[in-house]
C-alpha atoms as one frame of an Amber mdcrd trajectory, in Angstrom:
protein
 -13.893   9.257  -4.572 -17.255   9.000  -1.947 -15.928   6.460   0.369 -13.546
   9.320   1.577 -15.856  10.510   4.222 -17.733   7.079   4.866 -16.572   5.838
   8.256 -14.893   2.053   8.596 -17.549  -0.172   9.911 -16.497  -3.512  11.591
 -19.202  -5.780  13.283 -18.344  -8.484  16.005 -21.420 -11.048  16.628 -20.920
 -13.122  19.949 -23.533 -16.756  20.144 -22.660 -16.368  24.006 -25.071 -14.064
  25.720 -24.042 -14.378  29.774 -20.357 -14.029  29.127 -20.982 -11.104  26.457
 -22.964  -9.779  28.928 -20.702  -9.659  31.885 -17.814  -8.785  29.966 -19.316
  -5.898  28.453 -21.113  -4.857  30.883 -19.785  -1.118  30.990 -17.346  -0.415
  27.776 -15.739   2.829  29.847 -13.147  -0.377  31.408 -12.628  -1.075  27.568
 -10.963   1.785  27.376  -7.487   1.305  28.751  -6.966  -1.416  27.445  -7.054
  -0.542  23.948  -4.270   1.391  24.314  -1.421  -0.617  22.858  -3.863  -0.589
  19.643  -4.133   3.260  19.043  -0.753   3.675  19.968   0.911   4.291  16.865
  -2.173   6.639  15.428  -1.798   9.513  17.370  -2.690  10.731  20.516  -6.970
  10.340  21.821  -8.979  12.110  24.072 -12.194  10.679  25.698 -15.436  11.968
  23.647 -17.435  12.674  27.069 -20.626  13.732  26.266 -21.097  10.662  23.813
 -19.725   7.869  26.407 -22.264   6.188  27.954 -21.656   2.212  29.051 -23.052
   0.931  26.056 -21.017   3.411  23.720 -17.695   4.587  23.752 -15.716   7.253
  22.013 -12.508   8.660  21.493 -11.333  11.380  18.665  -8.389  13.944  17.260
  -7.884  16.618  15.052  -8.262  14.196  12.721 -10.704  11.120  12.674 -12.743
   9.658  15.528 -13.641   5.985  16.712 -16.968   4.984  18.131 -17.611   1.629
  20.105 -21.085   0.407  20.611 -22.705  -2.805  21.902 -25.992  -4.883  21.269
 -27.512  -6.378  23.628 -29.644  -8.087  21.500 -29.489  -9.200  17.701 -28.744
  -6.232  15.619 -31.219  -6.214  12.762 -30.279  -8.919  10.093 -30.572  -6.686
   6.881 -27.120  -5.148   7.524 -25.523  -8.600   6.973 -27.630  -8.777   3.560
 -24.821  -8.345   0.860 -22.638 -10.423   2.494 -24.915 -13.010   3.019 -25.784
 -12.949  -0.602 -22.069 -13.747  -0.970 -21.874 -17.675  -2.831 -18.263 -18.431
  -1.226 -19.712 -17.725   2.607 -23.198 -19.221   2.202 -21.772 -22.561   0.713
 -18.151 -22.308   1.042 -18.432 -21.514   4.835 -21.738 -21.590   6.200 -19.899
 -21.641   9.858 -19.426 -17.671   9.469 -23.178 -17.853   8.077 -25.228 -19.367
  10.904 -23.419 -17.387  13.491 -24.636 -13.904  11.990 -28.111 -15.413  11.531
 -27.981 -17.096  14.850 -25.846 -14.207  16.933 -27.605 -13.060  20.417 -25.416
 -10.163  20.907 -22.984  -7.294  18.964 -20.112  -4.872  19.119 -19.763  -2.331
  16.737 -16.485  -0.659  15.754 -16.567   2.418  13.386 -13.390   5.057  12.202
 -14.894   8.085  10.573 -12.908  10.858   9.313 -13.417  14.406  11.496 -12.954
  14.717  15.113 -16.991  14.736  15.817 -18.972  11.590  14.858 -21.454  12.364
  11.857 -20.422  15.185  11.066 -17.508  15.306   8.822 -19.500  13.031   6.644
 -23.392  14.926   7.115 -21.230  18.601   6.101 -19.712  16.599   2.938 -23.540
  15.007   1.869 -24.767  18.505   2.495 -23.261  20.291  -0.542 -21.289  22.681
   1.366 -18.506  22.354  -0.662 -19.877  22.820  -3.315 -21.431  26.076  -1.842
 -18.097  27.080  -1.168 -17.234  27.339  -4.736 -16.347  23.975  -4.323 -13.858
  23.802  -2.451 -11.953  19.787  -2.034 -13.398  17.993   1.297  -9.884  16.862
   2.643  -8.441  20.142   2.701 -11.796  21.033   4.787 -11.306  18.468   7.007
 -14.754  16.916   5.440 -12.791  13.858   5.054  -9.253  12.486   4.414  -7.036
  11.517   1.614  -6.286   8.999   0.633  -3.066   8.231   2.399  -5.607   9.097
   5.727  -8.418   6.945   4.919  -5.933   3.729   4.387  -4.920   4.504   8.123
  -8.480   4.839   9.084  -8.469   0.987   7.873  -5.058  -0.072   9.124  -7.321
   1.844  12.906 -10.363  -0.191  12.689  -8.505  -3.983  11.781  -6.014  -3.023
  15.012  -8.621  -1.622  17.571 -10.225  -5.477  15.411  -7.978  -7.183  17.178
  -7.499  -5.823  20.553 -11.296  -6.591  20.795 -10.395 -10.046  20.157  -8.503
 -10.555  22.032 -10.725  -9.387  24.686 -13.734 -11.512  23.927 -13.735 -14.266
  21.441 -16.512 -13.524  18.610 -18.321 -15.811  17.103 -17.652 -14.034  13.538
 -16.559 -10.937  12.079 -17.943  -8.763   9.401 -15.240  -6.633   7.611 -18.108
  -4.161   5.643 -15.988  -2.313   3.603 -15.501  -5.319   1.701 -18.676  -7.716
   3.133 -15.978 -10.331   4.561 -16.674 -12.503   7.101 -14.315 -14.143   9.372
 -13.206 -16.356  12.266 -11.039 -14.462  15.001  -8.348 -17.291  14.069  -8.578
 -15.573  10.388  -8.901 -12.221  10.745  -5.976 -12.216  12.733  -3.956 -13.765
  10.565  -5.064 -11.747   7.839  -3.419  -8.004   9.332  -0.774  -9.310  10.886
   1.702  -7.860   9.124  -0.854  -4.672   8.607  -2.169  -3.858   5.359  -4.028
  -6.582   3.803  -5.125  -6.319   0.072  -7.470  -9.603   0.753  -9.156  -7.896
   3.538  -9.739  -4.964   1.841 -10.871  -6.668  -1.130 -13.004  -9.283  -1.086
 -14.022 -11.851  -3.716 -17.706 -12.246  -4.798 -18.401 -14.881  -7.161 -21.004
 -14.041 -10.256 -21.829 -15.806 -14.002 -21.513 -19.061 -12.825 -22.229 -21.441
 -16.612 -21.522 -25.532 -16.589 -19.601 -25.336 -19.753 -19.910 -28.818 -22.591
 -16.789 -30.166 -21.012 -18.535 -29.918 -17.887 -16.168 -27.668 -16.332 -17.537
 -23.926 -14.754 -17.259 -21.031 -16.556 -17.286 -18.360 -13.293 -16.112 -14.061
 -12.640 -15.029 -12.589  -9.658 -16.266  -9.253  -8.505 -13.372  -7.207  -5.784
 -15.709  -5.739  -3.792 -14.206  -3.058  -1.737 -10.939  -2.008  -4.677 -12.772
   1.059  -5.696 -11.147   1.963  -2.168  -8.320   1.096  -3.473  -8.455   2.306
  -7.139 -10.885   4.364  -7.685 -13.131   1.751 -10.099 -14.484  -2.028  -8.728
 -11.923  -4.656 -10.461 -13.818  -7.133 -12.099 -12.861 -10.462 -13.708 -14.699
 -11.678 -16.419 -15.876 -15.218 -15.982 -13.746 -17.589 -17.025 -12.934 -21.462
 -16.540  -9.967 -20.961 -14.449  -9.916 -21.365 -10.930 -12.227 -18.373  -9.702
  -8.994 -18.072  -6.997  -6.109 -17.593  -9.374  -8.392 -15.323 -10.799  -9.310
 -13.383  -7.517  -5.031 -13.149  -6.698  -4.705 -12.119 -11.169  -7.143  -8.593
  -9.522  -5.031  -8.311  -6.114  -1.655  -8.693  -8.325  -3.273  -5.510 -10.472
  -4.551  -3.776  -7.817  -1.033  -3.695  -6.587   0.859  -3.374  -9.472  -1.314
  -0.254 -10.453  -0.263   1.487  -7.029   3.661   0.304  -7.174   3.856   2.206
 -10.504   1.760   4.860 -10.132  -1.282   4.807 -12.652  -4.658   2.816 -13.492
  -3.313   0.566 -17.025  -4.847   1.498 -19.910  -8.325   0.000 -22.028  -6.453
  -2.716 -24.023  -3.319  -2.566 -22.353  -1.709  -6.165 -20.934   0.264  -7.193
 -17.732   1.388 -10.399 -16.664   5.135 -11.405 -14.651   8.027 -12.490 -15.259
   7.202 -16.357 -14.737   7.015 -18.702 -17.710   3.910 -20.014 -17.251   2.263
 -16.836 -16.186  -1.019 -15.991 -17.394  -1.254 -12.717 -19.586  -4.078 -10.288
 -18.183  -6.249  -8.032 -19.975  -7.583  -4.173 -19.148 -10.870  -3.136 -19.841
 -12.417   0.413 -18.671 -16.103  -0.515 -19.379 -19.358   1.833 -18.178 -22.111
  -0.297 -18.797 -23.234  -1.430 -15.915 -25.291   1.342 -13.787 -24.649   0.855
 -10.496 -21.271   1.759 -10.929 -21.288   5.518 -12.343 -18.011   5.741 -12.251
 -17.484   2.897 -14.438 -15.209  -0.318 -13.587 -11.939  -1.773 -14.561 -12.237
  -5.469 -16.044  -9.420  -8.427 -16.558 -10.179 -11.121 -18.324  -7.347 -14.139
 -19.792  -5.356 -12.500 -22.929  -5.002 -16.248 -24.671  -1.604 -16.156 -25.252
   1.106 -17.756 -23.110   3.508 -15.492 -21.794   5.849 -17.663 -24.068   4.115
 -15.780 -26.877   3.930 -12.618 -25.924   7.135 -11.602 -24.942   8.009 -10.273
 -27.710   4.419  -7.958 -27.360   3.827  -5.087 -25.411   3.055  -6.743 -21.997
   3.513  -5.115 -18.805   6.058  -6.856 -16.458   5.303  -6.304 -12.120   8.611
  -6.209 -10.479   8.588  -8.852  -7.778  10.468  -6.370  -5.075   8.011  -2.953
  -6.498   4.636  -5.278  -6.665   5.699  -7.191  -2.831   5.863  -3.859  -1.316
   2.679  -2.528  -3.101   1.078  -5.735  -1.755   2.328  -4.736   1.929   1.111
  -1.137   1.557   4.855   0.158   1.777   4.217   1.384  -2.219   1.852   3.392
  -3.439   2.614   5.530  -5.962  -0.793   6.507  -7.177  -1.750   7.925  -3.839
   1.166  10.120  -3.168  -0.103  11.444   0.358  -0.560  15.249   0.709   0.559
  17.699   2.467  -0.230  17.548   6.942  -3.459  19.070   7.724  -5.428  19.748
  10.934  -9.572  18.680  10.849 -12.095  21.239  10.676 -12.947  22.298  14.014
  -8.753  22.297  14.819  -8.342  24.933  11.728 -11.762  26.244  13.137 -10.418
  26.652  17.029  -7.480  25.492  17.404  -5.233  22.166  17.760  -6.502  19.749
  21.038  -3.673  19.929  23.459
């Protein structure tokens, strides 16, 4: 999966230029205050050749962290996808305004490999193919899925630490193209693994029906990073938030049982009024060359489908998967060092 070589990016934007300039005058002052955020993610070394007053870098054998302050507005093109989301522009225009009018910014990146940019560059160069199709994770050029999700947790821990230093006007979580205020972000990550953070809802296909209802679908941006395929809920007259919650339940269910549900399978909870959801695997969107999974309302009530072959979610396992404590889909691989560690020996 291509995301295994990508950095996890978070952008904090600020509207108070003078306070920002004073607070972040030299990023070397920030490093000692990150100890708590980093303590659960292994020992770190400072990237001395990388560090400047505007840049801070840390690394261990398998991953690296870089931070950069921007003393001017970042290019708005980098926010184009998130600003195209009607749930943000219409539902929370204050956050969209904070992005459009920000004066300063702070970029956090967490990537695979011990040297910034090195792993991604080698992975993109085709070196794995040149060496006989070796696994980039085995070469240290990327993480396995467990390592990638560890980077998600690390990025959110660092973001919360920076929020404690100085509350931003908005937080752009790039992996799922979402924007939050500081309080909402901290609430989402309070318990660690957070499906709603990693899978951002994006409305599509809005259609006014003759009875006045609106049929709308949901794309779960970032869901491909958890399942390998994007998950979409087909346009339906049910409230979009219900479709979104069913997408999250589907992702948690697949992770809890260790496989993707197949084309034509159906699932539902044990609740008497639960909606039966049908799974379809499709390949008709050119922008999604690996295909995608479309969920839709099956049309039968849970009671009507009780005698049929409908998969039932085990509540305890489903909740564990939603919290990140159960993932049968991506079993962790054996421990390994990064490419540089394997070539030159682990750092002490």
